[in-house]
Coordinates of C-alpha atoms in Angstrom, one line a residue:
X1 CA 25.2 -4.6 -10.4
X2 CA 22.6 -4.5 -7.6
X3 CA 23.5 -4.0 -4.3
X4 CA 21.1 -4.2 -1.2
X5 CA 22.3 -2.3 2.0
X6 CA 21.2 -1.8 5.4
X7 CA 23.3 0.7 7.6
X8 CA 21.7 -0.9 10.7
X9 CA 21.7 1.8 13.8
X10 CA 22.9 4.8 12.1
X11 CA 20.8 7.7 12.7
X12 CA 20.4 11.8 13.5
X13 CA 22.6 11.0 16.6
X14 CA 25.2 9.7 14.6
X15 CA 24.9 12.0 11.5
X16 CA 25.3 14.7 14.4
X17 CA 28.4 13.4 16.3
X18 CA 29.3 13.1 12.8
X19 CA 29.7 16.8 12.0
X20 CA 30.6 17.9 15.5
X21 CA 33.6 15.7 14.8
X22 CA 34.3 17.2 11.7
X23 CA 34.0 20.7 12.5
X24 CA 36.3 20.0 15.3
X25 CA 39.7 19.7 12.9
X26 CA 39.6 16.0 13.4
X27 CA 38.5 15.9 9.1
X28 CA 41.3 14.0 8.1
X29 CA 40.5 11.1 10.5
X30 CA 37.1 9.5 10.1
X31 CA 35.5 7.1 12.8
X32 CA 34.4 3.7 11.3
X33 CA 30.5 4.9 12.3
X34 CA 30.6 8.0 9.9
X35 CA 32.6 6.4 7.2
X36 CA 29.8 5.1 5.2
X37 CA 27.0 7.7 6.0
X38 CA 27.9 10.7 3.8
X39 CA 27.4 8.3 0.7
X40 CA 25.6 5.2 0.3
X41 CA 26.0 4.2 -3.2
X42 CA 29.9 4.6 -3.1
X43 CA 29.7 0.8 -1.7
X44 CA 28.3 -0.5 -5.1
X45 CA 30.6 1.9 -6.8
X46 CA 33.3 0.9 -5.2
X47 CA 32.6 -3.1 -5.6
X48 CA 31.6 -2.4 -9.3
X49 CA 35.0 -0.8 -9.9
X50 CA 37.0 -3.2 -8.9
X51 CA 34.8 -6.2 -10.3
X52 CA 35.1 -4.0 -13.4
X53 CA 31.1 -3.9 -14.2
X54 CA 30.5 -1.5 -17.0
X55 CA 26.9 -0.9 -16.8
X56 CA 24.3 -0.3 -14.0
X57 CA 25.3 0.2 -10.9
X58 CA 22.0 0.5 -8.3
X59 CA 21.9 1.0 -4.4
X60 CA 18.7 -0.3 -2.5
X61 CA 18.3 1.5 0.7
X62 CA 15.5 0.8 2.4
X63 CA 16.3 -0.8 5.8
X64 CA 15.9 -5.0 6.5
X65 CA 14.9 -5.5 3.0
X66 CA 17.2 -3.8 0.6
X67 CA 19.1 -7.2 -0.5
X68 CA 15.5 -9.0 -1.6
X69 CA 14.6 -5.8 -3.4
X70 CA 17.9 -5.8 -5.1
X71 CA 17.2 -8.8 -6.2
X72 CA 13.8 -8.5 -7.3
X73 CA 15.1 -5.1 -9.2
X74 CA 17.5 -7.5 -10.8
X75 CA 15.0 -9.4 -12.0
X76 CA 12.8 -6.9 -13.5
X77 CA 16.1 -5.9 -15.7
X78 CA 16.7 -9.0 -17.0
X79 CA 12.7 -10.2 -17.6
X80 CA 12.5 -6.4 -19.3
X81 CA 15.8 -7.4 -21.5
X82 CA 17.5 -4.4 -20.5
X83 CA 20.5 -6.1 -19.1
X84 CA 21.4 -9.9 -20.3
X85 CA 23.3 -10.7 -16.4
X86 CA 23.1 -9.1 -12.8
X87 CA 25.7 -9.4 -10.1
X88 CA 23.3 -8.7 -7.2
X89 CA 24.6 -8.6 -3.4
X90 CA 23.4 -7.4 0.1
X91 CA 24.6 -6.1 3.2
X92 CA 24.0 -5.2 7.0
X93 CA 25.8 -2.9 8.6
X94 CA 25.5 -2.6 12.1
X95 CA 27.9 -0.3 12.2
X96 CA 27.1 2.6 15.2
X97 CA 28.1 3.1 19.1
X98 CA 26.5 0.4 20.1
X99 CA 28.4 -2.1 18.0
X100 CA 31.9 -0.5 18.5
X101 CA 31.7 -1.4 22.1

């Protein structure tokens, strides 16, 4: 399983508000902008698990392009042989204050 991502306008801002709010005894309750920053891969985990993939499970990050390299990583595995099929998927996330408002 390859999975393409983009976390649109998530940045130091964010990953700071991030652990002011945590350090403030709000850590039980996680705003929707934080909730995927801490791990980016646990997306493709979390689809592979309940798709029930036993195999690889890979997480492109680079920005705008992440779901055409996940594809062309998907490719290389199956021209290589290595894997036989590929589930491959993308995503943007613009997830951030400027969307919540």
């Amino acid at each position: 399983m390859f999975f393409g991502i983009s976390v649109g306008n998530i940045g130091e801002k964010t990953y700071q508000d991030s652990i002011i709010h945590a350090n403030s005894n709000h850590y039980k309750s996680i705003p929707i902008p934080f909730a995927h920053s801490a791990n980016y891969h646990s997306i493709t985990s979390a689809i592979g698990h309940f798709l029930g993939v036993n195999g690889i499970t890979k997480t492109i990050t680079t920005g705008c392009t992440s779901s055409l390299e996940a594809i062309q990583d998907a490719m290389v595995y199956l021209k290589s042989g290595v894997i036989d099929i590929a589930i491959v998927g993308g995503s943007d996330s613009p997830v951030g204050k400027v969307a919540d408002r």
